């Protein structure tokens, strides 16, 4: 069994920390400064990590290759299985005219104002898609719709990525919280309640934050009532559901509450007309769909119902196979925890992606899509998702390699060594984990227990700190190469992920710091907020 080295560089934690951070720094620099395609940045980070793991952490080459293969396999199934089928649903909606019909419904029932559509679609509707599917699909679908009503592609992607932070910790029907409970041994209901006492503050301010970025203070003042209703209804429903109903339903109920409240409010209140943000006379919208606008809701209602029923009936577990990864399972000792590192690959042929595939095929049947047109949708989906699949496989392989070699535990130990400042920096551990893996669920599996160990060592509240890993992780989602690559797959920005990354990176840091300040307050000033 290989025992992970924690301070391999001259026996010094901080020197080891700096070297362990190099692969992440390479990805950040290539994406944000050199503006290279996400797959190239991910490949460079993986190559750097491979060299450092072998030469500095003395990780055996066979184990390194095994961990890379395990990560890439997990990326393909279940992660990209979900994304690819969600993109297929999107293409079926486009080919059948339902996507354009959805836009027409918005134009017919909402004020002639792109700012309003940004709130309704980018925030409310995007949060609903995150609660159902996750893994970048809300970014692809909502940004495509925003582009359809006149938003530049870069703006559409950046705003939806920032909005996407509100629901991520409870995405895919609470999967991140469930996994966090499993790896920490803490009650997932308490962890969900704690996250439900952190993220509502951010959910409340996000509509104001994004509107200021898009339309400036003038737009902030003009839409103040609407922003209050959208952010407030989501935040209140998120708090109430996570604390008093069921954390697994948090995203679905929160987004439905926000969507219903916002659409209802717009029936009695409209912002003053502003020609700068008018939609209906935009040159993109001269042609209307041949189907009725309300039918544009069909694909999204259908996928919502199928996925919720699929999850509630636990259909995904039918035929489930747990595979102990050959050559890697229990072949590494996590020195920090003094226990073997399991390498279990859970294959679910009926995973959530299969549910979305079923919803896609049902949609195709209901809208009368011919087999030939369906085949064209499948071909288009394959073309769109090819680079995203490669990118995600590379970035998740990087995450697995850094995990098994021990680099990530060195990073975690370095952050945990900051003592009283740890609550401020704790969100950044989740941020790093989700940046690498693209998933808050995977981020919790990676650093959740480390957060609890550090909390006990420093005399901090373990429920607060563990929940912070999940809440902090959502801020890394907006800069994750996986999320960005999936988003650009339906736009003309393929290969220019670095442009989108550069737009979202500063906001990712600002929001993570705000969360860190909230955690500091919850630990030292208002500990009664911890359930």
Short mmCIF file of C-alpha atoms in Angstrom, two decimals:
data_model
loop_
_atom_site.label_atom_id
_atom_site.label_comp_id
_atom_site.label_asym_id
_atom_site.label_seq_id
_atom_site.Cartn_x
_atom_site.Cartn_y
_atom_site.Cartn_z
CA UNK A 1 0.00 0.00 0.00
CA UNK A 2 1.30 3.44 -0.97
CA UNK A 3 1.20 5.94 1.92
CA UNK A 4 0.53 9.48 0.73
CA UNK A 5 3.26 12.00 1.45
CA UNK A 6 1.95 15.23 2.94
CA UNK A 7 5.12 17.36 3.05
CA UNK A 8 7.42 15.89 0.39
CA UNK A 9 9.20 19.17 -0.46
CA UNK A 10 12.00 19.50 2.12
CA UNK A 11 9.57 18.34 4.81
CA UNK A 12 7.99 21.80 4.70
CA UNK A 13 4.21 22.16 4.57
CA UNK A 14 4.15 25.53 2.80
CA UNK A 15 6.70 24.63 0.14
CA UNK A 16 4.76 21.41 -0.47
CA UNK A 17 1.53 23.44 -0.60
CA UNK A 18 2.95 25.70 -3.32
CA UNK A 19 4.12 22.78 -5.44
CA UNK A 20 0.80 20.94 -4.98
CA UNK A 21 -1.04 24.06 -6.19
CA UNK A 22 0.93 24.20 -9.46
CA UNK A 23 -1.49 22.07 -11.56
CA UNK A 24 -4.42 24.26 -10.47
CA UNK A 25 -2.40 27.40 -11.18
CA UNK A 26 -1.56 26.10 -14.66
CA UNK A 27 -5.24 25.56 -15.47
CA UNK A 28 -6.20 28.99 -14.09
CA UNK A 29 -3.45 30.80 -16.00
CA UNK A 30 -4.09 29.05 -19.31
CA UNK A 31 -7.82 29.65 -19.05
CA UNK A 32 -7.91 33.14 -17.56
CA UNK A 33 -4.78 34.79 -18.94
CA UNK A 34 -3.68 32.85 -22.03
CA UNK A 35 -7.37 32.28 -22.96
CA UNK A 36 -6.66 28.77 -24.19
CA UNK A 37 -9.49 26.28 -24.86
CA UNK A 38 -10.61 24.46 -21.71
CA UNK A 39 -9.46 21.05 -22.95
CA UNK A 40 -5.94 22.36 -23.53
CA UNK A 41 -5.80 23.98 -20.07
CA UNK A 42 -7.10 20.78 -18.47
CA UNK A 43 -4.61 18.63 -20.38
CA UNK A 44 -1.72 20.88 -19.32
CA UNK A 45 -2.86 20.72 -15.69
CA UNK A 46 -3.13 16.94 -15.88
CA UNK A 47 0.36 16.61 -17.40
CA UNK A 48 1.79 18.89 -14.69
CA UNK A 49 0.07 16.93 -11.92
CA UNK A 50 1.30 13.64 -13.38
CA UNK A 51 4.92 14.84 -13.41
CA UNK A 52 4.71 16.27 -9.87
CA UNK A 53 2.94 13.18 -8.50
CA UNK A 54 5.65 10.86 -9.82
CA UNK A 55 8.72 13.02 -9.22
CA UNK A 56 7.84 14.79 -5.95
CA UNK A 57 5.06 12.80 -4.22
CA UNK A 58 6.72 9.53 -5.40
CA UNK A 59 3.39 8.17 -6.54
CA UNK A 60 3.86 4.94 -8.55
CA UNK A 61 3.19 5.38 -12.27
CA UNK A 62 0.78 2.44 -12.35
CA UNK A 63 -1.38 3.94 -9.59
CA UNK A 64 -1.24 7.33 -11.30
CA UNK A 65 -2.53 5.89 -14.58
CA UNK A 66 -5.19 3.92 -12.72
CA UNK A 67 -6.45 7.05 -10.94
CA UNK A 68 -6.54 8.97 -14.24
CA UNK A 69 -8.56 6.17 -15.85
CA UNK A 70 -10.96 6.03 -12.86
CA UNK A 71 -11.53 9.80 -13.04
CA UNK A 72 -12.11 9.83 -16.79
CA UNK A 73 -14.56 6.92 -16.48
CA UNK A 74 -16.55 8.68 -13.75
CA UNK A 75 -16.61 11.80 -15.95
CA UNK A 76 -18.11 9.85 -18.83
CA UNK A 77 -20.67 8.02 -16.72
CA UNK A 78 -22.66 9.35 -14.93
CA UNK A 79 -21.58 13.00 -15.37
CA UNK A 80 -21.50 13.44 -19.15
CA UNK A 81 -24.31 10.93 -19.62
CA UNK A 82 -26.51 13.51 -17.91
CA UNK A 83 -25.11 16.42 -19.93
CA UNK A 84 -25.30 14.72 -23.33
CA UNK A 85 -28.93 13.70 -22.85
CA UNK A 86 -29.87 17.16 -21.58
CA UNK A 87 -28.31 18.60 -24.76
CA UNK A 88 -30.31 16.07 -26.78
CA UNK A 89 -33.49 17.33 -25.10
CA UNK A 90 -32.44 20.88 -26.00
CA UNK A 91 -31.85 19.91 -29.64
CA UNK A 92 -35.22 18.16 -29.84
CA UNK A 93 -36.85 21.29 -28.44
CA UNK A 94 -35.07 23.39 -31.08
CA UNK A 95 -35.84 21.05 -34.00
CA UNK A 96 -39.52 20.78 -33.07
CA UNK A 97 -39.97 24.53 -32.66
CA UNK A 98 -40.66 24.18 -28.94
CA UNK A 99 -37.55 26.16 -27.98
CA UNK A 100 -38.63 29.09 -30.15
CA UNK A 101 -42.16 28.66 -28.81
CA UNK A 102 -40.77 28.98 -25.31
CA UNK A 103 -39.15 32.26 -26.34
CA UNK A 104 -42.44 33.39 -27.91
CA UNK A 105 -44.30 32.62 -24.68
CA UNK A 106 -41.81 34.79 -22.80
CA UNK A 107 -42.23 37.65 -25.29
CA UNK A 108 -46.03 37.41 -25.11
CA UNK A 109 -46.32 37.19 -21.33
CA UNK A 110 -43.39 39.22 -20.00
CA UNK A 111 -42.59 42.93 -20.30
CA UNK A 112 -40.58 43.98 -23.35
CA UNK A 113 -37.37 44.05 -21.32
CA UNK A 114 -34.30 41.79 -21.54
CA UNK A 115 -33.52 42.53 -17.90
CA UNK A 116 -36.79 40.92 -16.83
CA UNK A 117 -36.09 37.86 -18.99
CA UNK A 118 -32.62 37.62 -17.45
CA UNK A 119 -34.17 37.30 -13.99
CA UNK A 120 -36.98 34.92 -15.00
CA UNK A 121 -34.87 32.61 -17.18
CA UNK A 122 -31.29 33.05 -15.96
CA UNK A 123 -32.23 32.89 -12.29
CA UNK A 124 -35.64 31.24 -11.68
CA UNK A 125 -35.76 28.79 -14.60
CA UNK A 126 -32.03 28.02 -14.47
CA UNK A 127 -32.30 27.13 -10.78
CA UNK A 128 -35.10 24.69 -11.57
CA UNK A 129 -32.95 22.93 -14.19
CA UNK A 130 -30.06 22.76 -11.70
CA UNK A 131 -32.27 21.14 -9.11
CA UNK A 132 -33.33 18.49 -11.60
CA UNK A 133 -30.18 17.71 -13.60
CA UNK A 134 -27.15 19.87 -12.77
CA UNK A 135 -23.65 19.26 -14.20
CA UNK A 136 -23.67 22.31 -16.45
CA UNK A 137 -26.88 21.58 -18.37
CA UNK A 138 -28.77 24.59 -16.89
CA UNK A 139 -26.00 26.85 -18.17
CA UNK A 140 -26.24 25.47 -21.71
CA UNK A 141 -30.03 25.62 -21.96
CA UNK A 142 -30.66 28.97 -20.25
CA UNK A 143 -27.79 30.76 -21.98
CA UNK A 144 -29.06 29.51 -25.38
CA UNK A 145 -32.46 30.98 -24.57
CA UNK A 146 -30.94 34.30 -23.48
CA UNK A 147 -28.95 34.45 -26.73
CA UNK A 148 -32.22 33.89 -28.58
CA UNK A 149 -33.67 37.08 -27.06
CA UNK A 150 -30.66 39.22 -27.93
CA UNK A 151 -27.95 38.68 -25.31
CA UNK A 152 -24.35 38.40 -26.56
CA UNK A 153 -23.09 34.86 -25.97
CA UNK A 154 -20.39 35.89 -23.48
CA UNK A 155 -22.85 37.85 -21.36
CA UNK A 156 -25.47 35.11 -21.47
CA UNK A 157 -22.98 32.49 -20.30
CA UNK A 158 -21.38 34.67 -17.63
CA UNK A 159 -24.69 35.70 -16.06
CA UNK A 160 -26.15 32.20 -16.05
CA UNK A 161 -22.94 30.83 -14.52
CA UNK A 162 -23.14 33.38 -11.70
CA UNK A 163 -26.86 32.73 -11.15
CA UNK A 164 -26.17 28.99 -11.13
CA UNK A 165 -24.41 29.30 -7.75
CA UNK A 166 -27.69 29.76 -5.86
CA UNK A 167 -29.01 26.20 -6.21
CA UNK A 168 -25.86 24.06 -6.69
CA UNK A 169 -25.47 22.77 -3.11
CA UNK A 170 -28.94 21.19 -3.29
CA UNK A 171 -28.68 20.21 -6.97
CA UNK A 172 -29.81 16.88 -8.43
CA UNK A 173 -32.33 16.48 -5.59
CA UNK A 174 -29.90 17.05 -2.72
CA UNK A 175 -27.12 14.67 -3.84
CA UNK A 176 -24.25 16.92 -2.56
CA UNK A 177 -25.72 17.04 0.97
CA UNK A 178 -26.37 13.30 1.04
CA UNK A 179 -22.75 12.56 0.09
CA UNK A 180 -21.47 15.11 2.61
CA UNK A 181 -23.34 13.28 5.36
CA UNK A 182 -21.91 9.95 4.22
CA UNK A 183 -18.26 11.05 4.22
CA UNK A 184 -18.42 13.03 7.48
CA UNK A 185 -20.72 10.84 9.54
CA UNK A 186 -22.82 13.90 10.37
CA UNK A 187 -26.60 14.02 10.05
CA UNK A 188 -27.36 15.12 6.45
CA UNK A 189 -30.55 16.83 7.64
CA UNK A 190 -28.49 19.07 9.96
CA UNK A 191 -25.96 19.72 7.21
CA UNK A 192 -28.76 20.62 4.79
CA UNK A 193 -30.27 22.93 7.39
CA UNK A 194 -26.90 24.64 7.88
CA UNK A 195 -26.39 25.16 4.14
CA UNK A 196 -29.95 26.50 4.19
CA UNK A 197 -28.76 29.14 6.64
CA UNK A 198 -25.86 30.25 4.44
CA UNK A 199 -26.88 30.18 0.78
CA UNK A 200 -30.18 32.08 1.19
CA UNK A 201 -28.14 35.21 1.95
CA UNK A 202 -26.32 34.80 -1.37
CA UNK A 203 -29.49 33.82 -3.24
CA UNK A 204 -31.12 37.01 -2.00
CA UNK A 205 -28.36 39.27 -3.33
CA UNK A 206 -27.61 37.45 -6.60
CA UNK A 207 -30.40 39.10 -8.67
CA UNK A 208 -29.22 42.52 -7.45
CA UNK A 209 -25.57 41.62 -8.08
CA UNK A 210 -26.10 40.36 -11.64
CA UNK A 211 -28.47 43.20 -12.55
CA UNK A 212 -25.84 45.72 -11.49
CA UNK A 213 -23.30 43.96 -13.71
CA UNK A 214 -25.68 43.93 -16.67
CA UNK A 215 -27.55 47.20 -16.52
CA UNK A 216 -25.75 49.31 -13.90
CA UNK A 217 -27.30 51.18 -11.01
CA UNK A 218 -29.97 52.62 -13.29
CA UNK A 219 -31.33 49.13 -13.96
CA UNK A 220 -30.93 48.18 -10.32
CA UNK A 221 -33.23 51.04 -9.32
CA UNK A 222 -35.67 50.36 -12.16
CA UNK A 223 -36.12 46.68 -11.29
CA UNK A 224 -35.75 46.88 -7.50
CA UNK A 225 -39.25 45.46 -6.72
CA UNK A 226 -38.82 42.55 -9.14
CA UNK A 227 -35.34 41.70 -7.87
CA UNK A 228 -36.65 41.74 -4.31
CA UNK A 229 -39.48 39.35 -5.17
CA UNK A 230 -37.27 36.94 -7.16
CA UNK A 231 -34.34 36.81 -4.74
CA UNK A 232 -36.52 37.02 -1.64
CA UNK A 233 -38.95 34.26 -2.64
CA UNK A 234 -36.10 31.93 -3.60
CA UNK A 235 -34.15 32.64 -0.40
CA UNK A 236 -37.16 32.20 1.89
CA UNK A 237 -38.25 28.97 0.20
CA UNK A 238 -34.65 27.69 0.28
CA UNK A 239 -34.40 28.36 4.03
CA UNK A 240 -37.80 26.88 4.85
CA UNK A 241 -37.39 23.76 2.71
CA UNK A 242 -33.85 22.96 3.86
CA UNK A 243 -34.73 23.46 7.52
CA UNK A 244 -38.31 22.29 7.89
CA UNK A 245 -39.35 20.13 4.90
CA UNK A 246 -36.72 18.04 3.07
CA UNK A 247 -33.32 19.18 1.86
CA UNK A 248 -33.66 16.92 -1.21
CA UNK A 249 -36.56 19.04 -2.46
CA UNK A 250 -34.92 22.39 -1.70
CA UNK A 251 -33.97 23.40 -5.25
CA UNK A 252 -37.18 22.24 -6.87
CA UNK A 253 -39.44 24.00 -4.36
CA UNK A 254 -37.26 27.14 -4.17
CA UNK A 255 -37.08 27.60 -7.92
CA UNK A 256 -40.80 26.88 -8.37
CA UNK A 257 -41.59 29.41 -5.61
CA UNK A 258 -39.34 32.00 -7.27
CA UNK A 259 -40.76 31.29 -10.73
CA UNK A 260 -44.39 31.46 -9.56
CA UNK A 261 -43.82 34.54 -7.40
CA UNK A 262 -41.91 36.40 -10.10
CA UNK A 263 -44.38 35.60 -12.90
CA UNK A 264 -47.29 36.44 -10.60
CA UNK A 265 -45.72 39.74 -9.58
CA UNK A 266 -45.17 40.67 -13.23
CA UNK A 267 -48.94 40.44 -13.80
CA UNK A 268 -49.43 43.42 -11.49
CA UNK A 269 -46.14 45.31 -11.90
CA UNK A 270 -44.01 46.24 -14.92
CA UNK A 271 -40.79 48.25 -15.04
CA UNK A 272 -40.88 51.52 -16.94
CA UNK A 273 -40.18 50.89 -20.66
CA UNK A 274 -36.53 51.30 -21.59
CA UNK A 275 -35.70 51.15 -25.34
CA UNK A 276 -32.10 50.13 -24.59
CA UNK A 277 -33.30 46.79 -23.22
CA UNK A 278 -36.30 46.20 -25.53
CA UNK A 279 -36.66 42.69 -26.95
CA UNK A 280 -39.57 42.53 -29.39
CA UNK A 281 -38.07 44.70 -32.09
CA UNK A 282 -34.69 43.00 -31.97
CA UNK A 283 -33.74 41.66 -35.40
CA UNK A 284 -33.41 38.11 -34.03
CA UNK A 285 -37.10 37.91 -33.36
CA UNK A 286 -38.81 38.55 -36.68
CA UNK A 287 -39.81 34.91 -37.07
CA UNK A 288 -42.17 33.22 -34.64
CA UNK A 289 -42.52 29.51 -34.00
CA UNK A 290 -45.17 27.57 -35.90
CA UNK A 291 -46.44 26.07 -32.61
CA UNK A 292 -48.25 27.77 -29.76
CA UNK A 293 -46.12 29.47 -27.15
CA UNK A 294 -47.38 27.41 -24.21
CA UNK A 295 -46.06 24.26 -25.89
CA UNK A 296 -42.57 25.62 -25.34
CA UNK A 297 -42.92 24.52 -21.70
CA UNK A 298 -43.54 20.88 -22.69
CA UNK A 299 -39.90 19.59 -22.75
CA UNK A 300 -39.02 21.20 -19.42
CA UNK A 301 -42.19 20.12 -17.61
CA UNK A 302 -41.77 16.60 -18.93
CA UNK A 303 -38.13 16.27 -17.87
CA UNK A 304 -38.95 17.73 -14.44
CA UNK A 305 -41.70 15.18 -13.84
CA UNK A 306 -39.69 12.21 -15.16
CA UNK A 307 -36.56 13.00 -13.13
CA UNK A 308 -38.47 13.66 -9.90
CA UNK A 309 -40.47 10.41 -10.23
CA UNK A 310 -37.28 8.56 -11.24
CA UNK A 311 -35.54 9.79 -8.11
CA UNK A 312 -38.43 9.26 -5.72
CA UNK A 313 -38.90 5.66 -6.91
CA UNK A 314 -35.11 5.07 -6.77
CA UNK A 315 -35.14 3.66 -10.29
CA UNK A 316 -31.46 4.57 -10.70
CA UNK A 317 -30.48 1.85 -8.23
CA UNK A 318 -32.02 -0.92 -10.38
CA UNK A 319 -29.20 -2.94 -11.93
CA UNK A 320 -26.57 -0.97 -10.03
CA UNK A 321 -23.06 -2.48 -10.07
CA UNK A 322 -20.28 -1.54 -7.64
CA UNK A 323 -16.89 -2.15 -9.23
CA UNK A 324 -13.71 -2.15 -7.13
CA UNK A 325 -11.28 -0.40 -9.46
CA UNK A 326 -8.55 -2.93 -10.32
CA UNK A 327 -5.11 -2.02 -8.99
CA UNK A 328 -6.34 1.13 -7.23
CA UNK A 329 -8.96 0.09 -4.65
CA UNK A 330 -7.39 0.27 -1.15
CA UNK A 331 -3.92 0.48 -2.73
CA UNK A 332 -3.34 3.95 -1.26
CA UNK A 333 -3.33 5.02 2.38
CA UNK A 334 -4.78 8.43 3.16
CA UNK A 335 -2.06 9.40 5.63
CA UNK A 336 -4.08 12.31 6.98
CA UNK A 337 -6.90 9.98 8.08
CA UNK A 338 -4.85 6.77 8.55
CA UNK A 339 -7.21 4.72 6.40
CA UNK A 340 -7.12 3.07 2.96
CA UNK A 341 -8.45 5.04 0.01
CA UNK A 342 -11.32 3.16 -1.59
CA UNK A 343 -11.74 3.21 -5.36
CA UNK A 344 -15.31 2.12 -5.95
CA UNK A 345 -16.93 2.87 -9.27
CA UNK A 346 -20.71 2.69 -9.04
CA UNK A 347 -22.20 1.98 -12.46
CA UNK A 348 -25.91 2.71 -12.77
CA UNK A 349 -27.34 1.86 -16.20
CA UNK A 350 -30.52 3.69 -15.16
CA UNK A 351 -28.77 6.78 -13.75
CA UNK A 352 -30.31 10.25 -13.97
CA UNK A 353 -28.98 10.64 -17.51
CA UNK A 354 -31.13 7.71 -18.57
CA UNK A 355 -34.17 9.45 -17.09
CA UNK A 356 -33.37 12.55 -19.16
CA UNK A 357 -32.93 10.34 -22.24
CA UNK A 358 -36.41 8.91 -21.61
CA UNK A 359 -37.82 12.45 -21.26
CA UNK A 360 -36.10 13.40 -24.54
CA UNK A 361 -37.59 10.44 -26.41
CA UNK A 362 -41.04 11.09 -24.91
CA UNK A 363 -40.78 14.73 -26.00
CA UNK A 364 -39.80 13.67 -29.51
CA UNK A 365 -42.80 11.34 -29.66
CA UNK A 366 -45.26 13.88 -28.29
CA UNK A 367 -44.19 16.62 -30.70
CA UNK A 368 -44.27 14.25 -33.66
CA UNK A 369 -40.55 14.36 -34.49
CA UNK A 370 -39.77 11.89 -37.28
CA UNK A 371 -37.03 9.24 -36.84
CA UNK A 372 -34.90 11.03 -39.44
CA UNK A 373 -35.12 14.37 -37.59
CA UNK A 374 -34.46 12.64 -34.27
CA UNK A 375 -31.34 11.08 -35.78
CA UNK A 376 -30.21 14.54 -36.91
CA UNK A 377 -30.71 15.78 -33.32
CA UNK A 378 -28.58 12.92 -32.01
CA UNK A 379 -25.85 13.71 -34.56
CA UNK A 380 -25.91 17.41 -33.64
CA UNK A 381 -25.69 16.52 -29.95
CA UNK A 382 -22.63 14.34 -30.59
CA UNK A 383 -20.91 17.20 -32.43
CA UNK A 384 -21.79 19.77 -29.76
CA UNK A 385 -20.71 17.66 -26.82
CA UNK A 386 -17.48 16.11 -28.16
CA UNK A 387 -15.13 18.82 -26.86
CA UNK A 388 -17.09 19.15 -23.60
CA UNK A 389 -16.77 15.39 -23.03
CA UNK A 390 -13.00 15.55 -23.61
CA UNK A 391 -12.65 18.56 -21.30
CA UNK A 392 -14.62 17.00 -18.48
CA UNK A 393 -12.74 13.70 -18.77
CA UNK A 394 -9.42 15.55 -18.49
CA UNK A 395 -10.38 17.82 -15.59
CA UNK A 396 -11.97 15.02 -13.52
CA UNK A 397 -8.96 12.79 -14.26
CA UNK A 398 -6.80 15.62 -12.89
CA UNK A 399 -8.93 15.75 -9.75
CA UNK A 400 -8.68 11.98 -9.19
CA UNK A 401 -4.91 11.97 -9.75
CA UNK A 402 -4.39 14.80 -7.25
CA UNK A 403 -6.65 13.02 -4.76
CA UNK A 404 -4.97 9.62 -4.85
CA UNK A 405 -1.41 10.96 -5.11
CA UNK A 406 -2.02 13.16 -2.04
CA UNK A 407 -1.63 16.62 -3.55
CA UNK A 408 -5.13 17.71 -2.56
CA UNK A 409 -4.62 16.57 1.04
CA UNK A 410 -1.48 18.67 1.22
CA UNK A 411 -3.52 21.63 0.00
CA UNK A 412 -6.22 20.91 2.56
CA UNK A 413 -3.73 20.55 5.39
CA UNK A 414 -2.15 23.87 4.45
CA UNK A 415 -5.47 25.71 4.57
CA UNK A 416 -6.40 23.96 7.85
CA UNK A 417 -3.14 25.21 9.36
CA UNK A 418 -4.38 28.81 9.28
CA UNK A 419 -5.97 28.40 12.74
CA UNK A 420 -8.47 31.17 13.65
CA UNK A 421 -8.68 32.35 10.03
CA UNK A 422 -9.78 28.89 8.90
CA UNK A 423 -13.53 29.74 8.79
CA UNK A 424 -12.70 32.51 6.31
CA UNK A 425 -10.63 30.17 4.11
CA UNK A 426 -12.75 27.06 4.55
CA UNK A 427 -15.04 27.99 1.61
CA UNK A 428 -11.99 28.04 -0.67
CA UNK A 429 -11.36 24.34 -0.05
CA UNK A 430 -14.80 23.59 -1.46
CA UNK A 431 -14.12 26.15 -4.20
CA UNK A 432 -10.94 24.31 -5.30
CA UNK A 433 -12.62 20.90 -5.18
CA UNK A 434 -15.55 21.98 -7.35
CA UNK A 435 -13.32 23.95 -9.72
CA UNK A 436 -11.44 20.70 -10.39
CA UNK A 437 -14.29 18.20 -10.38
CA UNK A 438 -17.11 20.43 -11.65
CA UNK A 439 -19.42 18.88 -9.07
CA UNK A 440 -20.39 19.95 -5.55
CA UNK A 441 -21.11 16.29 -4.83
CA UNK A 442 -17.53 15.31 -5.74
CA UNK A 443 -16.17 18.32 -3.85
CA UNK A 444 -17.93 17.17 -0.69
CA UNK A 445 -16.62 13.64 -1.14
CA UNK A 446 -13.10 15.03 -1.44
CA UNK A 447 -12.81 17.64 1.31
CA UNK A 448 -15.89 17.12 3.50
CA UNK A 449 -14.14 14.93 6.06
CA UNK A 450 -10.99 17.07 5.99
CA UNK A 451 -13.11 20.07 6.99
CA UNK A 452 -14.53 18.14 9.95
CA UNK A 453 -11.06 16.96 11.08
CA UNK A 454 -9.78 20.55 10.93
CA UNK A 455 -12.85 21.80 12.81
CA UNK A 456 -12.25 19.36 15.67
CA UNK A 457 -8.56 20.25 15.81
CA UNK A 458 -9.30 23.98 15.94
CA UNK A 459 -12.32 23.81 18.26
CA UNK A 460 -14.74 24.96 15.53
CA UNK A 461 -18.29 23.74 14.95
CA UNK A 462 -18.02 20.67 12.66
CA UNK A 463 -21.55 21.05 11.23
CA UNK A 464 -20.84 24.66 10.24
CA UNK A 465 -17.47 23.90 8.68
CA UNK A 466 -18.63 20.79 6.83
CA UNK A 467 -21.63 22.67 5.40
CA UNK A 468 -19.29 25.47 4.37
CA UNK A 469 -17.43 23.03 2.11
CA UNK A 470 -20.64 22.57 0.14
CA UNK A 471 -21.61 26.25 0.19
CA UNK A 472 -18.11 27.32 -0.84
CA UNK A 473 -18.04 24.75 -3.59
CA UNK A 474 -20.91 26.42 -5.41
CA UNK A 475 -18.71 29.46 -6.06
CA UNK A 476 -16.18 27.25 -7.83
CA UNK A 477 -18.92 26.00 -10.12
CA UNK A 478 -19.01 29.22 -12.14
CA UNK A 479 -15.34 28.84 -13.14
CA UNK A 480 -15.21 25.06 -13.49
CA UNK A 481 -13.90 24.05 -16.95
CA UNK A 482 -16.59 21.34 -16.97
CA UNK A 483 -19.40 23.84 -16.46
CA UNK A 484 -18.01 26.36 -18.94
CA UNK A 485 -17.29 23.73 -21.60
CA UNK A 486 -20.85 22.43 -21.37
CA UNK A 487 -22.22 25.97 -21.58
CA UNK A 488 -20.26 26.97 -24.68
CA UNK A 489 -21.24 23.75 -26.47
CA UNK A 490 -24.47 25.37 -27.75
CA UNK A 491 -22.91 28.72 -28.66
CA UNK A 492 -20.36 30.09 -31.11
CA UNK A 493 -17.77 30.35 -28.32
CA UNK A 494 -16.37 26.81 -28.65
CA UNK A 495 -12.64 26.92 -27.97
CA UNK A 496 -12.97 30.32 -26.27
CA UNK A 497 -13.81 29.11 -22.78
CA UNK A 498 -11.06 31.35 -21.43
CA UNK A 499 -13.07 34.44 -22.39
CA UNK A 500 -16.01 33.23 -20.27
CA UNK A 501 -13.69 32.19 -17.44
CA UNK A 502 -12.13 35.65 -17.33
CA UNK A 503 -15.60 37.20 -17.00
CA UNK A 504 -16.68 35.00 -14.07
CA UNK A 505 -13.43 34.53 -12.12
CA UNK A 506 -13.45 37.86 -10.21
CA UNK A 507 -17.08 37.32 -9.17
CA UNK A 508 -16.24 33.81 -8.00
CA UNK A 509 -13.58 35.22 -5.65
CA UNK A 510 -15.78 38.07 -4.39
CA UNK A 511 -18.73 35.81 -3.58
CA UNK A 512 -16.49 33.20 -1.91
CA UNK A 513 -14.99 35.91 0.29
CA UNK A 514 -18.49 37.13 1.21
CA UNK A 515 -19.38 33.58 2.23
CA UNK A 516 -16.16 33.36 4.26
CA UNK A 517 -17.13 36.49 6.18
CA UNK A 518 -20.56 35.01 6.85
CA UNK A 519 -18.96 31.80 8.16
CA UNK A 520 -16.67 33.83 10.43
CA UNK A 521 -19.74 35.57 11.84
CA UNK A 522 -21.63 32.31 12.29
CA UNK A 523 -18.70 30.75 14.13
CA UNK A 524 -17.67 33.62 16.40
CA UNK A 525 -20.52 36.19 16.54
CA UNK A 526 -23.85 34.39 15.97
CA UNK A 527 -23.22 30.70 16.79
CA UNK A 528 -26.94 30.29 17.51
CA UNK A 529 -27.44 30.18 13.72
CA UNK A 530 -25.89 26.70 13.62
CA UNK A 531 -28.58 23.99 13.93
#
